[in-house]
Amino acid sequence: MTPTFTIRSARPSDTKTILDLIRQLAAYEKLLHEVVGDEALLERHLFGPRPAAEVLIAERGETPVGFALFFSTFSTFLARPGIWLEDLFVVPEARGQGIGKALLSKVAEIAYERGCGRLEWSVLDWNEPAIGFYKSLGAVPMNEWTTYRLTGEALAK
C-alpha cells in the first residue's frame, strides 16, 4: 500500500506551520499556557546561522498532518552523538495511519546514518496511547532516571 503522506525536512517558510503544530501538541498535553515562543524566535533557532534543532514535516498533499523536532546530543559513555526527539505529533484526524511511526522511523534513520548511539525522548506519564505506541516499537522506559530542569530566575543564577 502506498503511503498517503510524505515526510520532508522543514524550510524557513514552514515556521508558521511548525509553530501551529507546536501549539496543537501543547494543547493536547494541556500545556498551551507554556508556549511563549513566536515565529521570529523559532525561525532564528531552527534556520538561523547556528540551528539548534531540525524539523521533519509530514504532509498529506499540501496539508501538514504531523511533525518531529529533534536535536543532537552526546553520550560520554558511548563517546558518540545521539539524537533527542523533543516533539513528535500527529494531528488527531490523521492518527492511526502510520504517520507517527513514519516520522519516528525517519528520525531513527537519520540517527543511524549519523552514527548515533542513541535516540531518546520523554513522554508524559499519563499519555497511555503514546506509551503503548513507543513500547510497540521496542522502546524501553528509563525508569531509573528523573529529569531536572532550570528555567527563569534559577537558570539566570
PDB file of C-alpha atoms in Angstrom:
ATOM      1  CA  MET A   1       0.000   0.000   0.000  1.00  0.00           C
ATOM      2  CA  THR A   2       1.381   3.407  -0.993  1.00  0.00           C
ATOM      3  CA  PRO A   3       1.533   5.933   1.848  1.00  0.00           C
ATOM      4  CA  THR A   4      -0.956   8.783   1.539  1.00  0.00           C
ATOM      5  CA  PHE A   5       1.507  11.208   3.066  1.00  0.00           C
ATOM      6  CA  THR A   6       5.057  12.439   2.567  1.00  0.00           C
ATOM      7  CA  ILE A   7       7.786  13.434   5.007  1.00  0.00           C
ATOM      8  CA  ARG A   8      10.229  16.209   4.259  1.00  0.00           C
ATOM      9  CA  SER A   9      12.695  18.477   6.032  1.00  0.00           C
ATOM     10  CA  ALA A  10      11.238  21.791   7.113  1.00  0.00           C
ATOM     11  CA  ARG A  11      12.164  25.047   5.416  1.00  0.00           C
ATOM     12  CA  PRO A  12      12.109  28.626   6.780  1.00  0.00           C
ATOM     13  CA  SER A  13       8.767  29.155   5.015  1.00  0.00           C
ATOM     14  CA  ASP A  14       7.330  26.421   7.313  1.00  0.00           C
ATOM     15  CA  THR A  15       7.926  28.402  10.518  1.00  0.00           C
ATOM     16  CA  LYS A  16       4.260  29.434  10.940  1.00  0.00           C
ATOM     17  CA  THR A  17       3.144  25.826  10.348  1.00  0.00           C
ATOM     18  CA  ILE A  18       5.676  24.489  12.851  1.00  0.00           C
ATOM     19  CA  LEU A  19       4.504  26.940  15.497  1.00  0.00           C
ATOM     20  CA  ASP A  20       0.886  25.957  14.836  1.00  0.00           C
ATOM     21  CA  LEU A  21       1.748  22.255  15.233  1.00  0.00           C
ATOM     22  CA  ILE A  22       3.676  23.017  18.438  1.00  0.00           C
ATOM     23  CA  ARG A  23       0.602  24.798  19.790  1.00  0.00           C
ATOM     24  CA  GLN A  24      -1.617  21.843  18.864  1.00  0.00           C
ATOM     25  CA  LEU A  25       0.768  19.482  20.662  1.00  0.00           C
ATOM     26  CA  ALA A  26       0.855  21.761  23.710  1.00  0.00           C
ATOM     27  CA  ALA A  27      -2.949  21.899  23.795  1.00  0.00           C
ATOM     28  CA  TYR A  28      -3.089  18.077  23.681  1.00  0.00           C
ATOM     29  CA  GLU A  29      -0.585  17.917  26.556  1.00  0.00           C
ATOM     30  CA  LYS A  30      -2.583  20.554  28.494  1.00  0.00           C
ATOM     31  CA  LEU A  31       0.468  22.840  28.359  1.00  0.00           C
ATOM     32  CA  LEU A  32      -0.611  25.517  25.876  1.00  0.00           C
ATOM     33  CA  HIS A  33      -0.064  28.181  28.548  1.00  0.00           C
ATOM     34  CA  GLU A  34       3.663  27.328  28.444  1.00  0.00           C
ATOM     35  CA  VAL A  35       4.109  28.125  24.730  1.00  0.00           C
ATOM     36  CA  VAL A  36       5.692  31.573  24.742  1.00  0.00           C
ATOM     37  CA  GLY A  37       7.869  31.290  21.633  1.00  0.00           C
ATOM     38  CA  ASP A  38       6.944  33.120  18.465  1.00  0.00           C
ATOM     39  CA  GLU A  39       7.699  32.781  14.768  1.00  0.00           C
ATOM     40  CA  ALA A  40      10.749  35.042  14.887  1.00  0.00           C
ATOM     41  CA  LEU A  41      12.399  33.069  17.691  1.00  0.00           C
ATOM     42  CA  LEU A  42      11.536  29.773  16.077  1.00  0.00           C
ATOM     43  CA  GLU A  43      12.899  30.832  12.692  1.00  0.00           C
ATOM     44  CA  ARG A  44      16.125  32.156  14.245  1.00  0.00           C
ATOM     45  CA  HIS A  45      16.791  28.990  16.213  1.00  0.00           C
ATOM     46  CA  LEU A  46      15.712  26.499  13.529  1.00  0.00           C
ATOM     47  CA  PHE A  47      17.007  28.183  10.382  1.00  0.00           C
ATOM     48  CA  GLY A  48      19.494  30.837  11.523  1.00  0.00           C
ATOM     49  CA  PRO A  49      23.299  30.723  11.319  1.00  0.00           C
ATOM     50  CA  ARG A  50      23.535  28.126  14.109  1.00  0.00           C
ATOM     51  CA  PRO A  51      20.425  25.909  14.014  1.00  0.00           C
ATOM     52  CA  ALA A  52      19.598  24.396  17.395  1.00  0.00           C
ATOM     53  CA  ALA A  53      17.207  21.748  16.072  1.00  0.00           C
ATOM     54  CA  GLU A  54      15.793  20.166  12.937  1.00  0.00           C
ATOM     55  CA  VAL A  55      12.207  19.525  11.930  1.00  0.00           C
ATOM     56  CA  LEU A  56      10.528  16.956   9.730  1.00  0.00           C
ATOM     57  CA  ILE A  57       7.029  17.680   8.473  1.00  0.00           C
ATOM     58  CA  ALA A  58       4.506  15.049   7.414  1.00  0.00           C
ATOM     59  CA  GLU A  59       2.060  16.217   4.758  1.00  0.00           C
ATOM     60  CA  ARG A  60      -0.975  14.818   3.040  1.00  0.00           C
ATOM     61  CA  GLY A  61      -0.874  16.685  -0.232  1.00  0.00           C
ATOM     62  CA  GLU A  62      -0.183  20.266   0.801  1.00  0.00           C
ATOM     63  CA  THR A  63      -1.704  19.849   4.276  1.00  0.00           C
ATOM     64  CA  PRO A  64       0.615  19.381   7.252  1.00  0.00           C
ATOM     65  CA  VAL A  65      -0.518  16.426   9.397  1.00  0.00           C
ATOM     66  CA  GLY A  66       2.417  15.997  11.782  1.00  0.00           C
ATOM     67  CA  PHE A  67       5.953  16.885  12.708  1.00  0.00           C
ATOM     68  CA  ALA A  68       9.055  15.712  14.530  1.00  0.00           C
ATOM     69  CA  LEU A  69      11.503  18.174  16.085  1.00  0.00           C
ATOM     70  CA  PHE A  70      14.888  16.829  17.172  1.00  0.00           C
ATOM     71  CA  PHE A  71      18.436  17.884  18.001  1.00  0.00           C
ATOM     72  CA  SER A  72      21.889  16.433  18.626  1.00  0.00           C
ATOM     73  CA  THR A  73      23.101  15.205  21.983  1.00  0.00           C
ATOM     74  CA  PHE A  74      26.297  13.479  23.055  1.00  0.00           C
ATOM     75  CA  SER A  75      26.886  10.395  25.189  1.00  0.00           C
ATOM     76  CA  THR A  76      30.159  10.483  27.082  1.00  0.00           C
ATOM     77  CA  PHE A  77      29.766   6.792  27.955  1.00  0.00           C
ATOM     78  CA  LEU A  78      29.410   5.815  24.290  1.00  0.00           C
ATOM     79  CA  ALA A  79      31.695   8.611  23.023  1.00  0.00           C
ATOM     80  CA  ARG A  80      29.143   9.047  20.240  1.00  0.00           C
ATOM     81  CA  PRO A  81      26.481  11.552  19.284  1.00  0.00           C
ATOM     82  CA  GLY A  82      22.820  10.918  19.846  1.00  0.00           C
ATOM     83  CA  ILE A  83      19.510  12.474  18.947  1.00  0.00           C
ATOM     84  CA  TRP A  84      16.904  13.825  21.331  1.00  0.00           C
ATOM     85  CA  LEU A  85      13.382  13.787  19.920  1.00  0.00           C
ATOM     86  CA  GLU A  86      11.789  16.831  21.526  1.00  0.00           C
ATOM     87  CA  ASP A  87       8.401  16.646  19.824  1.00  0.00           C
ATOM     88  CA  LEU A  88       6.517  14.045  17.815  1.00  0.00           C
ATOM     89  CA  PHE A  89       2.960  14.993  16.949  1.00  0.00           C
ATOM     90  CA  VAL A  90       0.277  13.903  14.504  1.00  0.00           C
ATOM     91  CA  VAL A  91      -2.968  15.860  14.221  1.00  0.00           C
ATOM     92  CA  PRO A  92      -5.877  13.895  15.729  1.00  0.00           C
ATOM     93  CA  GLU A  93      -7.714  13.309  12.450  1.00  0.00           C
ATOM     94  CA  ALA A  94      -4.601  11.687  10.909  1.00  0.00           C
ATOM     95  CA  ARG A  95      -3.697   9.346  13.768  1.00  0.00           C
ATOM     96  CA  GLY A  96      -3.649   5.593  13.307  1.00  0.00           C
ATOM     97  CA  GLN A  97      -2.448   5.853   9.700  1.00  0.00           C
ATOM     98  CA  GLY A  98       1.270   5.221  10.227  1.00  0.00           C
ATOM     99  CA  ILE A  99       2.341   8.859  10.189  1.00  0.00           C
ATOM    100  CA  GLY A 100       3.800   8.887  13.715  1.00  0.00           C
ATOM    101  CA  LYS A 101       5.652   5.654  13.061  1.00  0.00           C
ATOM    102  CA  ALA A 102       6.993   7.015   9.764  1.00  0.00           C
ATOM    103  CA  LEU A 103       8.199  10.234  11.423  1.00  0.00           C
ATOM    104  CA  LEU A 104       9.902   8.313  14.232  1.00  0.00           C
ATOM    105  CA  SER A 105      11.405   5.871  11.719  1.00  0.00           C
ATOM    106  CA  LYS A 106      12.815   8.779   9.706  1.00  0.00           C
ATOM    107  CA  VAL A 107      14.425  10.293  12.810  1.00  0.00           C
ATOM    108  CA  ALA A 108      15.856   6.844  13.661  1.00  0.00           C
ATOM    109  CA  GLU A 109      17.204   6.550  10.110  1.00  0.00           C
ATOM    110  CA  ILE A 110      18.889   9.947  10.463  1.00  0.00           C
ATOM    111  CA  ALA A 111      20.380   8.871  13.811  1.00  0.00           C
ATOM    112  CA  TYR A 112      21.699   5.662  12.287  1.00  0.00           C
ATOM    113  CA  GLU A 113      23.173   7.455   9.260  1.00  0.00           C
ATOM    114  CA  ARG A 114      24.944   9.929  11.558  1.00  0.00           C
ATOM    115  CA  GLY A 115      26.491   7.155  13.650  1.00  0.00           C
ATOM    116  CA  CYS A 116      24.442   7.976  16.729  1.00  0.00           C
ATOM    117  CA  GLY A 117      24.445   5.613  19.655  1.00  0.00           C
ATOM    118  CA  ARG A 118      21.022   6.646  20.974  1.00  0.00           C
ATOM    119  CA  LEU A 119      17.674   8.082  20.045  1.00  0.00           C
ATOM    120  CA  GLU A 120      15.880   9.295  23.169  1.00  0.00           C
ATOM    121  CA  TRP A 121      12.765  11.204  24.144  1.00  0.00           C
ATOM    122  CA  SER A 122      10.407  11.695  27.046  1.00  0.00           C
ATOM    123  CA  VAL A 123       6.681  11.135  27.327  1.00  0.00           C
ATOM    124  CA  LEU A 124       4.160  12.385  29.865  1.00  0.00           C
ATOM    125  CA  ASP A 125       3.323   9.558  32.248  1.00  0.00           C
ATOM    126  CA  TRP A 126      -0.434   9.926  31.637  1.00  0.00           C
ATOM    127  CA  ASN A 127      -0.116   9.649  27.843  1.00  0.00           C
ATOM    128  CA  GLU A 128      -1.013   5.953  27.573  1.00  0.00           C
ATOM    129  CA  PRO A 129      -1.590   5.996  23.778  1.00  0.00           C
ATOM    130  CA  ALA A 130       1.937   7.332  23.189  1.00  0.00           C
ATOM    131  CA  ILE A 131       3.480   4.971  25.758  1.00  0.00           C
ATOM    132  CA  GLY A 132       1.798   1.987  24.122  1.00  0.00           C
ATOM    133  CA  PHE A 133       2.921   3.161  20.690  1.00  0.00           C
ATOM    134  CA  TYR A 134       6.554   3.565  21.786  1.00  0.00           C
ATOM    135  CA  LYS A 135       6.625   0.192  23.532  1.00  0.00           C
ATOM    136  CA  SER A 136       5.170  -1.470  20.410  1.00  0.00           C
ATOM    137  CA  LEU A 137       8.242  -0.226  18.532  1.00  0.00           C
ATOM    138  CA  GLY A 138      10.635  -1.722  21.080  1.00  0.00           C
ATOM    139  CA  ALA A 139      11.388   1.454  23.043  1.00  0.00           C
ATOM    140  CA  VAL A 140      12.055   0.950  26.734  1.00  0.00           C
ATOM    141  CA  PRO A 141      11.372   3.406  29.559  1.00  0.00           C
ATOM    142  CA  MET A 142      14.336   4.688  31.546  1.00  0.00           C
ATOM    143  CA  ASN A 143      12.544   4.461  34.892  1.00  0.00           C
ATOM    144  CA  GLU A 144      15.668   4.946  36.981  1.00  0.00           C
ATOM    145  CA  TRP A 145      16.240   8.459  35.573  1.00  0.00           C
ATOM    146  CA  THR A 146      14.499  11.624  36.751  1.00  0.00           C
ATOM    147  CA  THR A 147      14.527  14.747  34.618  1.00  0.00           C
ATOM    148  CA  TYR A 148      15.530  18.021  36.264  1.00  0.00           C
ATOM    149  CA  ARG A 149      15.069  21.484  34.808  1.00  0.00           C
ATOM    150  CA  LEU A 150      16.358  25.001  35.436  1.00  0.00           C
ATOM    151  CA  THR A 151      14.366  27.892  33.989  1.00  0.00           C
ATOM    152  CA  GLY A 152      13.802  31.564  34.554  1.00  0.00           C
ATOM    153  CA  GLU A 153      15.452  33.038  37.633  1.00  0.00           C
ATOM    154  CA  ALA A 154      17.039  29.748  38.719  1.00  0.00           C
ATOM    155  CA  LEU A 155      18.719  29.428  35.317  1.00  0.00           C
ATOM    156  CA  ALA A 156      19.920  33.030  35.443  1.00  0.00           C
ATOM    157  CA  LYS A 157      21.562  32.450  38.838  1.00  0.00           C
TER     158      LYS A 157
END
